[in-house]
PDB file of C-alpha atoms in Angstrom:
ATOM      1  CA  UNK A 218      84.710  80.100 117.258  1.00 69.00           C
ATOM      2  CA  UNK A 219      81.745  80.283 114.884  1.00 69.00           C
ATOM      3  CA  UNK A 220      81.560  83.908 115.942  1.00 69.00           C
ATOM      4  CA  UNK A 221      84.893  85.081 115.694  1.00 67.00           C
ATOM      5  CA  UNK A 222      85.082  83.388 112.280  1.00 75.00           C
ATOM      6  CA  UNK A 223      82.011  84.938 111.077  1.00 75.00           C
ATOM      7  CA  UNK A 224      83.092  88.412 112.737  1.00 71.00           C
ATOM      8  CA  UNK A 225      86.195  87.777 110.770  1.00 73.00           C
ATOM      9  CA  UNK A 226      84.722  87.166 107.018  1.00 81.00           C
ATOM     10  CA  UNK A 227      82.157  89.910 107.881  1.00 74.00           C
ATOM     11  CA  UNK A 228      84.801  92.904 108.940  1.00 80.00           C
ATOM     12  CA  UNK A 229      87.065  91.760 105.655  1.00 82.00           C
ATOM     13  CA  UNK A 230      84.318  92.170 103.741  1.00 85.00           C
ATOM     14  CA  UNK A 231      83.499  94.957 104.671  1.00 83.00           C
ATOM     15  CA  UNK A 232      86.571  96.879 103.798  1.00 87.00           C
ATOM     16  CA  UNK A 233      86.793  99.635 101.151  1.00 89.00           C
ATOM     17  CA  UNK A 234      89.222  98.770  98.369  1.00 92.00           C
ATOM     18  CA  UNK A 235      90.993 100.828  96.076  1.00 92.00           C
ATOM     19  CA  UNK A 236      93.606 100.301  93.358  1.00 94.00           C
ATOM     20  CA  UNK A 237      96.294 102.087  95.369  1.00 95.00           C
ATOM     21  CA  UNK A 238      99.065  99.606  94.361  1.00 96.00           C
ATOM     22  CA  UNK A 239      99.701  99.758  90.669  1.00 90.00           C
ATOM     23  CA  UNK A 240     102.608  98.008  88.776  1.00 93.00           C
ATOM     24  CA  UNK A 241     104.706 100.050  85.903  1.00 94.00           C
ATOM     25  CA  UNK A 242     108.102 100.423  84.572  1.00 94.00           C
ATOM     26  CA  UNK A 243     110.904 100.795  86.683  1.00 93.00           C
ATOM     27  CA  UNK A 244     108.602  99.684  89.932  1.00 96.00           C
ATOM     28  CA  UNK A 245     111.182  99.255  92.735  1.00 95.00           C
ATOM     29  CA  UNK A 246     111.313  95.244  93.190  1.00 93.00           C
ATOM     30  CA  UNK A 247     110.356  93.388  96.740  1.00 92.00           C
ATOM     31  CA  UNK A 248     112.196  93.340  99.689  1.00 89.00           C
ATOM     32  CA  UNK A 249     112.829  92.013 102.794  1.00 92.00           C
ATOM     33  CA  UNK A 250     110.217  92.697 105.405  1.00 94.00           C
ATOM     34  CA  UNK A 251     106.821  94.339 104.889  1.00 96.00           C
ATOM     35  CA  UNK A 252     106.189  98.001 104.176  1.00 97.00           C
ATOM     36  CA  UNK A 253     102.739  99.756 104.631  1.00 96.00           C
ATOM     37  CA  UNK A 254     101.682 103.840 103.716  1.00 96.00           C
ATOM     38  CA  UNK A 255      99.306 105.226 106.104  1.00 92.00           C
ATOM     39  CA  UNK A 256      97.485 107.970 104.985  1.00 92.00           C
ATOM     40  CA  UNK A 257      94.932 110.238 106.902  1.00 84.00           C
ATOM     41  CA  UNK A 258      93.469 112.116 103.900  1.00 77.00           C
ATOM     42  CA  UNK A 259      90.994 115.227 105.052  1.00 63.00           C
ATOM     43  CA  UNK A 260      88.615 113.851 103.182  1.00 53.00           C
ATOM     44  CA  UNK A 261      84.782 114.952 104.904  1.00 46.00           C
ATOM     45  CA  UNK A 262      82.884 112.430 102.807  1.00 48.00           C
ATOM     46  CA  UNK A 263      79.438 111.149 104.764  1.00 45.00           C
ATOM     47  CA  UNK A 264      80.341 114.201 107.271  1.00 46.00           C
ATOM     48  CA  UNK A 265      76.761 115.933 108.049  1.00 45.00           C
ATOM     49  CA  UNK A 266      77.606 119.665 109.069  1.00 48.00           C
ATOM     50  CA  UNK A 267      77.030 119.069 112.384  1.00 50.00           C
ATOM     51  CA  UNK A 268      79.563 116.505 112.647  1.00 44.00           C
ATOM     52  CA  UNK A 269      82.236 119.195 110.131  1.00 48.00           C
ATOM     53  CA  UNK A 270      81.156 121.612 113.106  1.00 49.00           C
ATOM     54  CA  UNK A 271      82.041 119.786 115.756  1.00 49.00           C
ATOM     55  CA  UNK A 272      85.265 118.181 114.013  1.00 49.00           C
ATOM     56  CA  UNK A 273      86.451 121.877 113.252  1.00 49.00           C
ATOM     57  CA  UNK A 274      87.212 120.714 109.420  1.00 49.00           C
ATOM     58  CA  UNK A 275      86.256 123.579 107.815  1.00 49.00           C
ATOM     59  CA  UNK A 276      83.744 122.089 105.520  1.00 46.00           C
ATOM     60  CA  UNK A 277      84.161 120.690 101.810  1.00 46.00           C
ATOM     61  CA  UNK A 278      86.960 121.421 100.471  1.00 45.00           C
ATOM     62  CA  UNK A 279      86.930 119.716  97.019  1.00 45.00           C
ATOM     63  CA  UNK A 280      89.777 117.635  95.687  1.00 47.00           C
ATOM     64  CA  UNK A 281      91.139 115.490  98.901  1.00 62.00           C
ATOM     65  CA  UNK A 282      94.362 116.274 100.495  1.00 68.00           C
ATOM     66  CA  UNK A 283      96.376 114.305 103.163  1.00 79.00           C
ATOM     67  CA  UNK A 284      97.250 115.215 106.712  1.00 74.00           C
ATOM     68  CA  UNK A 285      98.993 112.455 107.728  1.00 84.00           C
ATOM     69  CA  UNK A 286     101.623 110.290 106.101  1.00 92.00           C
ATOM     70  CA  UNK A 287     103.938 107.629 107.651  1.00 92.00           C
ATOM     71  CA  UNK A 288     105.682 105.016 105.751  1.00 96.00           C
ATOM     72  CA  UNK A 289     106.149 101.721 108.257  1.00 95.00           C
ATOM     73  CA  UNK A 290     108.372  98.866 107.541  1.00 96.00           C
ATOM     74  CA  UNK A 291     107.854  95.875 109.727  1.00 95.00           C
ATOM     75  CA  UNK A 292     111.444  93.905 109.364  1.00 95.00           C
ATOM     76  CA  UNK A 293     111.917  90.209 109.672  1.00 91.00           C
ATOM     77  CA  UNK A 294     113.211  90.568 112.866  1.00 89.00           C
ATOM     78  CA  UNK A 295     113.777  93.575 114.873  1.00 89.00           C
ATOM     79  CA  UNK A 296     112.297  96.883 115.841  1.00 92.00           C
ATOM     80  CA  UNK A 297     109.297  98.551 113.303  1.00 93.00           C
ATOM     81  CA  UNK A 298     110.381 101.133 111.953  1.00 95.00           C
ATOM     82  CA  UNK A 299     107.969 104.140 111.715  1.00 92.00           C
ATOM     83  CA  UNK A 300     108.342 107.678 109.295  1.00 94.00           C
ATOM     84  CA  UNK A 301     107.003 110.383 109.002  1.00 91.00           C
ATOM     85  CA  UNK A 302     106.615 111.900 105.545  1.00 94.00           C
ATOM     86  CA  UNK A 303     106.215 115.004 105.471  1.00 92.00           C
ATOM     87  CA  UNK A 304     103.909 116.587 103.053  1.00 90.00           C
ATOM     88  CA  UNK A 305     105.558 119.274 101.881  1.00 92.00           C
ATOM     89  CA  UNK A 306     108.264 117.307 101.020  1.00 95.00           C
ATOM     90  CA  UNK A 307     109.302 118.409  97.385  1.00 97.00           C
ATOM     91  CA  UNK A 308     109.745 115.384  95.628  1.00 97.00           C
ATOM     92  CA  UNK A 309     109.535 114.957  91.494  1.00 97.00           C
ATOM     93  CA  UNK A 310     105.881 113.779  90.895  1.00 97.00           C
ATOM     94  CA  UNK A 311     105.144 111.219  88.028  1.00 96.00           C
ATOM     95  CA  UNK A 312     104.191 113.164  84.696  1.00 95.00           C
ATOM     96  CA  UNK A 313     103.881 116.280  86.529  1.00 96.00           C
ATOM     97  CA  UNK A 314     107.182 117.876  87.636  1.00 96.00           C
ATOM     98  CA  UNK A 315     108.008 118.542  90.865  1.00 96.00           C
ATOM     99  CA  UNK A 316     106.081 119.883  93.986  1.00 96.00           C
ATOM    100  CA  UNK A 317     105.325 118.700  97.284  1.00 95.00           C
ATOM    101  CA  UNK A 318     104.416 115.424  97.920  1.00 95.00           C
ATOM    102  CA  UNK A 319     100.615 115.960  99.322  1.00 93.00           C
ATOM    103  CA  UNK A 320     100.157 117.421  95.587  1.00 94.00           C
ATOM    104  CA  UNK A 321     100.608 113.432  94.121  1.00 95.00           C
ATOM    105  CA  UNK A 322      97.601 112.874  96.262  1.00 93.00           C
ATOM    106  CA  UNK A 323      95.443 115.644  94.575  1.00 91.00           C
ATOM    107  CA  UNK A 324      96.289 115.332  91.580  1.00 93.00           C
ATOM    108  CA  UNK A 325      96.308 111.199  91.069  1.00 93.00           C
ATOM    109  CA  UNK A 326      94.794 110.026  94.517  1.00 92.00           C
ATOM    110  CA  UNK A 327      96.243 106.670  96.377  1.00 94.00           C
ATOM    111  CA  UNK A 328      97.495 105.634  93.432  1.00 96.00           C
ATOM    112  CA  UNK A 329      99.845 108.681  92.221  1.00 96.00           C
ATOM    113  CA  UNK A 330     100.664 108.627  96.085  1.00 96.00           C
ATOM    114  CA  UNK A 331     101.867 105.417  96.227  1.00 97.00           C
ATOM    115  CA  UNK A 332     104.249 105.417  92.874  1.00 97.00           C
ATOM    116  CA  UNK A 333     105.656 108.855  93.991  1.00 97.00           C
ATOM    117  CA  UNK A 334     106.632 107.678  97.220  1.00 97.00           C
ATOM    118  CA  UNK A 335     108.178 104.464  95.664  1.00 97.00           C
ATOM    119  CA  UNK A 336     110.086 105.801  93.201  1.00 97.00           C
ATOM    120  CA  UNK A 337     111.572 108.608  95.669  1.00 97.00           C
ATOM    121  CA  UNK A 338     112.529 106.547  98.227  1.00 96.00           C
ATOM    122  CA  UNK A 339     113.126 103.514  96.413  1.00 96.00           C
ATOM    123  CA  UNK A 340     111.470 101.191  98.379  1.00 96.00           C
ATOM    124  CA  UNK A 341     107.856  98.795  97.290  1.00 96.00           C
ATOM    125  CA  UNK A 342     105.256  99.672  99.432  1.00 97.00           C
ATOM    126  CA  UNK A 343     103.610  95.913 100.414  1.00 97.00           C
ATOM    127  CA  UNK A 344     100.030  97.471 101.735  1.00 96.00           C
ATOM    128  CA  UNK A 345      98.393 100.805 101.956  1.00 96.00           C
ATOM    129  CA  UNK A 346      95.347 102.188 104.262  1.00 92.00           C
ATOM    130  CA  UNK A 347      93.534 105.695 104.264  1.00 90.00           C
ATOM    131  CA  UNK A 348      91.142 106.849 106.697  1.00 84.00           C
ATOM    132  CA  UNK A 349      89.461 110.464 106.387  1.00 75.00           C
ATOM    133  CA  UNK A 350      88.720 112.700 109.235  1.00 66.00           C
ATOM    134  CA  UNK A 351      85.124 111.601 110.369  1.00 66.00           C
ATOM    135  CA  UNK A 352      86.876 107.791 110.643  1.00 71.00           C
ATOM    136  CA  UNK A 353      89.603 108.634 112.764  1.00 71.00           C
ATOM    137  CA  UNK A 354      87.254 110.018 115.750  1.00 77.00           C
ATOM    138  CA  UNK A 355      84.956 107.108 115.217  1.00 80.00           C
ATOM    139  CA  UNK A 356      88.001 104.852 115.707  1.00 80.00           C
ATOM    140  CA  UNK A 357      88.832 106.714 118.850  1.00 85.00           C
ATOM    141  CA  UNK A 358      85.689 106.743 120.159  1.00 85.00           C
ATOM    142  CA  UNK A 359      84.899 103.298 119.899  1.00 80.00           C
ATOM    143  CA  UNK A 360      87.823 102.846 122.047  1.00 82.00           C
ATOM    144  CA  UNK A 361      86.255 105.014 124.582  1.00 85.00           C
ATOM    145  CA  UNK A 362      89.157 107.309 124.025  1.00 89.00           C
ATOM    146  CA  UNK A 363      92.855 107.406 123.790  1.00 88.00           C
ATOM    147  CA  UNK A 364      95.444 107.730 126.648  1.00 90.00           C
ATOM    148  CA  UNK A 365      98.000 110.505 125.400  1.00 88.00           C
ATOM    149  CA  UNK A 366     100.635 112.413 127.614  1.00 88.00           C
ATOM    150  CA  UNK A 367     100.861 116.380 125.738  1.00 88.00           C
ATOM    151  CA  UNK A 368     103.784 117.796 125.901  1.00 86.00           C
ATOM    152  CA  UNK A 369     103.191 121.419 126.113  1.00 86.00           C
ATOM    153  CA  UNK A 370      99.457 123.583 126.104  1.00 90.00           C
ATOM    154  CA  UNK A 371      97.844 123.804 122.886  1.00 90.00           C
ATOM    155  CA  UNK A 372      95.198 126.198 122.037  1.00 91.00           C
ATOM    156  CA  UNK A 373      94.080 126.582 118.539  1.00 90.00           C
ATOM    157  CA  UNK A 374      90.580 127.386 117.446  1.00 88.00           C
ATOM    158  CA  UNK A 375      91.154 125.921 113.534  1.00 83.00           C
ATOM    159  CA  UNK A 376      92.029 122.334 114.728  1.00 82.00           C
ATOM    160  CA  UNK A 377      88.817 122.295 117.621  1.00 84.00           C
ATOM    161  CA  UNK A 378      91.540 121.810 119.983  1.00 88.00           C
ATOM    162  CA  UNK A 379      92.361 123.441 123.353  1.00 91.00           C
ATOM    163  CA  UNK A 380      94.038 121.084 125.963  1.00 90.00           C
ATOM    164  CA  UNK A 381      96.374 121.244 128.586  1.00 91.00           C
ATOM    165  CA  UNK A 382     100.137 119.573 128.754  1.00 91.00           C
ATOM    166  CA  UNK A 383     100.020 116.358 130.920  1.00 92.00           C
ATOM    167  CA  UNK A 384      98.903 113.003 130.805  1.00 92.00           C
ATOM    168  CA  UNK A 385      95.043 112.469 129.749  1.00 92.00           C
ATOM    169  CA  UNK A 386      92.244 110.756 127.849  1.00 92.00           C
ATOM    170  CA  UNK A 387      91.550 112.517 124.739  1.00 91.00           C
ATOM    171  CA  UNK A 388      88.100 111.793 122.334  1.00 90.00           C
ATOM    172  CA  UNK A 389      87.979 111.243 118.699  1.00 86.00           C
ATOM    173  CA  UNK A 390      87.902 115.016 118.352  1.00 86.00           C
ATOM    174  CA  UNK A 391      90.282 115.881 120.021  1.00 88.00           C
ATOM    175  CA  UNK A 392      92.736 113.429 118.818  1.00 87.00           C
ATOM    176  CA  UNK A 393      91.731 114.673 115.341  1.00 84.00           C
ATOM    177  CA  UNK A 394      92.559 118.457 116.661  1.00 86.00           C
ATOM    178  CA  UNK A 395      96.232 116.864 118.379  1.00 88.00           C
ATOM    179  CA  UNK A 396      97.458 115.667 115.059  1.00 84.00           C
ATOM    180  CA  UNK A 397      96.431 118.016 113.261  1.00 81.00           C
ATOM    181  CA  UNK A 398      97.495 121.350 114.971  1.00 86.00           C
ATOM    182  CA  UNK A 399     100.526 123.599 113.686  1.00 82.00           C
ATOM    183  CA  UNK A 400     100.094 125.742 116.553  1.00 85.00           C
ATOM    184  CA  UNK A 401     103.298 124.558 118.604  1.00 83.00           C
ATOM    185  CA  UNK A 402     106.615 125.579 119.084  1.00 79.00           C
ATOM    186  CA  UNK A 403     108.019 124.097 115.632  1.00 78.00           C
ATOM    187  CA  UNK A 404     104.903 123.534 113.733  1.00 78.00           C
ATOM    188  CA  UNK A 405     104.892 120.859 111.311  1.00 77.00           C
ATOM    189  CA  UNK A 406     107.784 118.817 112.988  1.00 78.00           C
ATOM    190  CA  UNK A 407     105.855 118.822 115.972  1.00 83.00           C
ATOM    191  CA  UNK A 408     103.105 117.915 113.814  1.00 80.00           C
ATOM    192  CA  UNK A 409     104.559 114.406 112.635  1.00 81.00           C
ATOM    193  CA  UNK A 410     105.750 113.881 116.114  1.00 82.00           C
ATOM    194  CA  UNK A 411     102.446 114.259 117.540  1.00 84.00           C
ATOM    195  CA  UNK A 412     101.005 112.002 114.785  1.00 81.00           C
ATOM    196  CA  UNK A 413     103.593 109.255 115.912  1.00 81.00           C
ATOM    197  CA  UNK A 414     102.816 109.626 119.118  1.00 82.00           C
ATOM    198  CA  UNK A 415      99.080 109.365 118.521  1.00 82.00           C
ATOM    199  CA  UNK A 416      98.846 106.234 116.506  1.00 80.00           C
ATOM    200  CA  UNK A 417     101.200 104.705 118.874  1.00 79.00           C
ATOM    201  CA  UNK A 418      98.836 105.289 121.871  1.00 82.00           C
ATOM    202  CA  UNK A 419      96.109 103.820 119.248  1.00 81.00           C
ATOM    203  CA  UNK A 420      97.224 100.736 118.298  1.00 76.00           C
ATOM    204  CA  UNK A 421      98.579 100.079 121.911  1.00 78.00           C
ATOM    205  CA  UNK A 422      95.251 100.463 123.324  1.00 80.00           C
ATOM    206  CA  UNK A 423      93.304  98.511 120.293  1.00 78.00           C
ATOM    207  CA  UNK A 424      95.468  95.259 120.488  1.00 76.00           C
ATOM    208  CA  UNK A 425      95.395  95.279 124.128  1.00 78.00           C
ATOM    209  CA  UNK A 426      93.328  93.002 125.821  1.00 78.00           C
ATOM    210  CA  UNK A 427      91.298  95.530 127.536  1.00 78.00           C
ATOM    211  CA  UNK A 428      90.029  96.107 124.218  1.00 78.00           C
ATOM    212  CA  UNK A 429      89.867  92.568 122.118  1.00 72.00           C
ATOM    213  CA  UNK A 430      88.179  90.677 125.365  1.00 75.00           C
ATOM    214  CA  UNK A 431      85.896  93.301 125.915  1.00 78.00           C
ATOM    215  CA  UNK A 432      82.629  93.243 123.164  1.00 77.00           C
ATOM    216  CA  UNK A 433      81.676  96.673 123.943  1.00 76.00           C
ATOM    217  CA  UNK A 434      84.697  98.344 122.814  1.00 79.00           C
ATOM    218  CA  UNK A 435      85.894  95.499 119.614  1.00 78.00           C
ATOM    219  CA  UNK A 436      82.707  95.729 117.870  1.00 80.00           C
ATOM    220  CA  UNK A 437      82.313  99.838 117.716  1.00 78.00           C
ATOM    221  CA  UNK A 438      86.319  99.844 116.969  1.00 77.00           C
ATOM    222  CA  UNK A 439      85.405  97.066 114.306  1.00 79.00           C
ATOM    223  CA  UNK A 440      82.257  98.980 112.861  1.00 81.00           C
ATOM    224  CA  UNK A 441      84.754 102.354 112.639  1.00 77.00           C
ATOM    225  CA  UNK A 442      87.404 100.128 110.987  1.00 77.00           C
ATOM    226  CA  UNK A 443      85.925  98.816 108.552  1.00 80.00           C
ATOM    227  CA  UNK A 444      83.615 101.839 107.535  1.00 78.00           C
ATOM    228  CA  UNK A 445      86.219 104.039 107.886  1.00 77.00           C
ATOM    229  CA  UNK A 446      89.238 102.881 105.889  1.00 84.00           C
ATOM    230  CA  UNK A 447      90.421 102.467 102.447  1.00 89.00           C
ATOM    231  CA  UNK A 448      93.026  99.846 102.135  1.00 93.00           C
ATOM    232  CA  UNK A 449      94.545  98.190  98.580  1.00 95.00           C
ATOM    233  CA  UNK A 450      92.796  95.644  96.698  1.00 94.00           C
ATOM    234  CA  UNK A 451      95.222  92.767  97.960  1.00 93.00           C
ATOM    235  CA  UNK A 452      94.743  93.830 101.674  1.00 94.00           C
ATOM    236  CA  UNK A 453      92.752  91.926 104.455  1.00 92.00           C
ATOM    237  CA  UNK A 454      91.898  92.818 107.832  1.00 86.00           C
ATOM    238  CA  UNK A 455      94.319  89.986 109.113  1.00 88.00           C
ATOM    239  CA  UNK A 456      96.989  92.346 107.740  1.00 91.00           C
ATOM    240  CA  UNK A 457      95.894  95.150 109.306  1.00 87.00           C
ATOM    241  CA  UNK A 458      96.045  92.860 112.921  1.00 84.00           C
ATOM    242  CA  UNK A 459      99.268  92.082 112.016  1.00 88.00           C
ATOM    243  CA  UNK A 460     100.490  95.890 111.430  1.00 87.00           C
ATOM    244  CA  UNK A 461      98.694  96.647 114.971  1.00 82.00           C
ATOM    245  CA  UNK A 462     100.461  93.716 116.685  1.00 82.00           C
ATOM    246  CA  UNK A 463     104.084  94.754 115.181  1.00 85.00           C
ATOM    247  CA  UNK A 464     103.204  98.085 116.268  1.00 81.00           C
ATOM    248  CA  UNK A 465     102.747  96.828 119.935  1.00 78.00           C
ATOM    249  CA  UNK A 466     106.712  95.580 120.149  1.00 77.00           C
ATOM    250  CA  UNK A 467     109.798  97.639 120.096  1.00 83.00           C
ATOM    251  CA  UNK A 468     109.303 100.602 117.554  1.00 88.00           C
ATOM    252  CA  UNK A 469     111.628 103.082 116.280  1.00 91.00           C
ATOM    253  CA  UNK A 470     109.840 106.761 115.340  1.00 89.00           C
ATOM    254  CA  UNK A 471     111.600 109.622 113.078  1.00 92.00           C
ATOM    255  CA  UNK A 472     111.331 111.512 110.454  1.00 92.00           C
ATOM    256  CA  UNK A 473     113.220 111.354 106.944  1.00 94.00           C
ATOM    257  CA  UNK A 474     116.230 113.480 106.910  1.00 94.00           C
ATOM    258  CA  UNK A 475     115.623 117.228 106.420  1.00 92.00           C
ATOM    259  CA  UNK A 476     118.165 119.776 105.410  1.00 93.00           C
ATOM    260  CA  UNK A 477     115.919 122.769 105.330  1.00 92.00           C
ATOM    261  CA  UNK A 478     113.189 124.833 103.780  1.00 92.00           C
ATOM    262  CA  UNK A 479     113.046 126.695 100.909  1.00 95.00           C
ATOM    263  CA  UNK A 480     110.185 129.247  98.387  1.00 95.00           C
ATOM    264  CA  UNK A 481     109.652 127.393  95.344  1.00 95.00           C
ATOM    265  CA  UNK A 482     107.167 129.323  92.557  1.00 94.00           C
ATOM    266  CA  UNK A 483     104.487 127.521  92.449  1.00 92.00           C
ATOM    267  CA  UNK A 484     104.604 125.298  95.818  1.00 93.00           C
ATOM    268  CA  UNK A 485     105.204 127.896  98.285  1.00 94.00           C
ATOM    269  CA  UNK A 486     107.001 126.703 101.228  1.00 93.00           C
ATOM    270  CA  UNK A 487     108.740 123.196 100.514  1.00 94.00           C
ATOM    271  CA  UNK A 488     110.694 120.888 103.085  1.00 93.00           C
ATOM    272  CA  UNK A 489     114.166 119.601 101.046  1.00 95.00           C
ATOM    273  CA  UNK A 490     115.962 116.075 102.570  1.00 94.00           C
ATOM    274  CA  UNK A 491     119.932 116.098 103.377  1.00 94.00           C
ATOM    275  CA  UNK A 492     120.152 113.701 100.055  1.00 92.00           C
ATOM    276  CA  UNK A 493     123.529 111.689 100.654  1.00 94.00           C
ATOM    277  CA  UNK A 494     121.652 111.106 104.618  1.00 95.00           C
ATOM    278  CA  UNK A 495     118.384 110.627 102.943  1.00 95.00           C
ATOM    279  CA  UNK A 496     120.120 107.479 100.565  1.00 95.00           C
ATOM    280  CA  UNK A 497     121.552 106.075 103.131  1.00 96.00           C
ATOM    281  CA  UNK A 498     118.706 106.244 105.468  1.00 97.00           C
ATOM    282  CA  UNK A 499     116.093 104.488 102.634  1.00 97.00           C
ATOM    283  CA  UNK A 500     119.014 101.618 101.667  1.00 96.00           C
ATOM    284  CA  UNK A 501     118.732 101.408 104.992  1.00 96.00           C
ATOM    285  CA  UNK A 502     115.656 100.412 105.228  1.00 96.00           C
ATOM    286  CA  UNK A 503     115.233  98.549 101.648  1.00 95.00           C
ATOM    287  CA  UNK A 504     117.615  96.165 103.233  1.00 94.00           C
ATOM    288  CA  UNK A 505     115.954  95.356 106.213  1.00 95.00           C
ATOM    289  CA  UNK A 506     118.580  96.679 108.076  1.00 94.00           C
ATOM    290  CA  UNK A 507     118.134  99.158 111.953  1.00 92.00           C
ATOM    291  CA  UNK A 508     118.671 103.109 111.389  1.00 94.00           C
ATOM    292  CA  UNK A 509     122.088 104.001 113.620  1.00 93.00           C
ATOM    293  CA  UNK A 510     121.216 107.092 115.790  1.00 91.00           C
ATOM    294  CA  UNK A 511     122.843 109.436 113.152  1.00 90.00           C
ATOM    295  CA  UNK A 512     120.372 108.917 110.870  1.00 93.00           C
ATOM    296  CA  UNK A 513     117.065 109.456 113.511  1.00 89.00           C
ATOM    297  CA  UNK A 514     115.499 112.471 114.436  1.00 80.00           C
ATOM    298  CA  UNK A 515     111.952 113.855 115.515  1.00 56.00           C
ATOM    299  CA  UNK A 516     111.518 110.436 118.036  1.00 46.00           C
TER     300      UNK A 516
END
């Protein structure tokens, strides 16, 4: 017990914080249930070229950007709810206008993020964790892989990535190249889909006893962890075991509700929401209540 208790103290520790959660006017109040943004920003920071190689991230690329976002709301009682955002989403962006929603991240990091995705959705976001590309295959690996069923063959030299459909074990790099990849029959929607899929597979396998009994796999998953990610001042590694744990149970996967795609000077190619199924989906949600089927798609 000593151990585990020192373990503990020493992983929350440990953590990198950030200010991501900042209060101003007009901040959408709390509600029921608990709401986390997970963001996998393609950040290469303490990558050594070998590693940017062998990652296929294409080396430095300046100002961060993210690859990843899901918003997650864990309900009182019920199914987890998990959604992807997409990042070209065109959404208005605090004090600069509109443009897609990966922009907020560029131009104001976690915390510009965080308030645009509030105030567009309406809902508080409760806790928030990043994790940049070299991370995410250290997480993997100290799992000694992932176990992820592809749907289809994917070949595609920018993400590293060339793997056949059918069940499989896939390494931290090429789990990095499977949610990354746009080369797929519908690109970026596959994209988000594959990125639901993925973290699902994740967090099954890291909060399954395979994994917490067995020292050789919790303590390099730990080590990646906490190395790894950026979470909010307020957050502790007990919630991030309670996210995983939720995430074990009954979870419903989607995306937010898209009407199409459109040019916009300026942005280039921009993803627009169905906005009368888009309020309804977030009040939804804000109220702790389950999505119907009308309102789901991309599961």
């Amino acid at each position: 017990m000593v151990l585990l208790l020192g373990g503990l103290i020493w992983a929350d520790t440990s953590l990198n914080r950030v200010p991501a959660l900042a209060n101003y006017d007009g901040r959408p109040a709390a509600t029921p249930g608990t709401t986390w943004l997970l963001v996998g920003s393609d950040s290469r920071t303490g990558l050594t070229p070998e590693q940017e190689a062998q990652l296929a991230t294409g080396g430095d690329i300046g100002t961060g950007r993210t690859d990843t976002i899901l918003l997650i709301h864990v309900p009182s009682s019920g199914p987890t709810t998990m959604v992807s955002l997409p990042r070209d989403w065109y959404v208005p962006i605090p004090g600069y206008g509109s443009d897609k929603l990966n922009a907020s991240f560029s131009l104001g990091g976690a915390p510009l993020l965080t308030r645009t995705v509030e105030e567009v959705t309406g809902l508080r976001i409760d806790h928030y964790a990043e994790v940049g590309f070299g991370g995410f295959a250290d997480m993997v690996d100290g799992l000694g892989g992932v176990d992820l069923c592809v749907p289809y063959d994917i070949d595609d030299p920018l993400a590293g990535l060339t793997v056949s459909a059918g069940c499989q074990e896939l390494t931290g790099a090429q789990a990095l190249g499977f949610v990354r990849t746009r080369a797929t029959p519908l690109g970026d929607l596959d994209r988000m889909n594959n990125q639901r899929l993925f973290l699902s597979s994740l967090l099954s396998k890291a909060t399954s006893p395979t994994t917490f009994l067995n020292p050789f796999r919790l303590v390099p998953l730990t080590r990646a962890l906490v190395s790894s990610l950026q979470v909010d001042e307020g957050d502790h590694i007990w919630n991030l075991a309670s996210l995983g744990w939720a995430l074990r149970g009954e979870t419903v996967t989607t995306t937010i509700p898209i009407a199409g795609f459109e040019d916009v000077d300026g942005s280039g190619n921009v993803v627009l929401t169905d906005r009368e199924r888009a309020s309804r989906f977030f009040d939804l949600i804000a109220q702790d209540q389950p999505l119907p089927p009308d309102l789901l798609s991309g599961g």
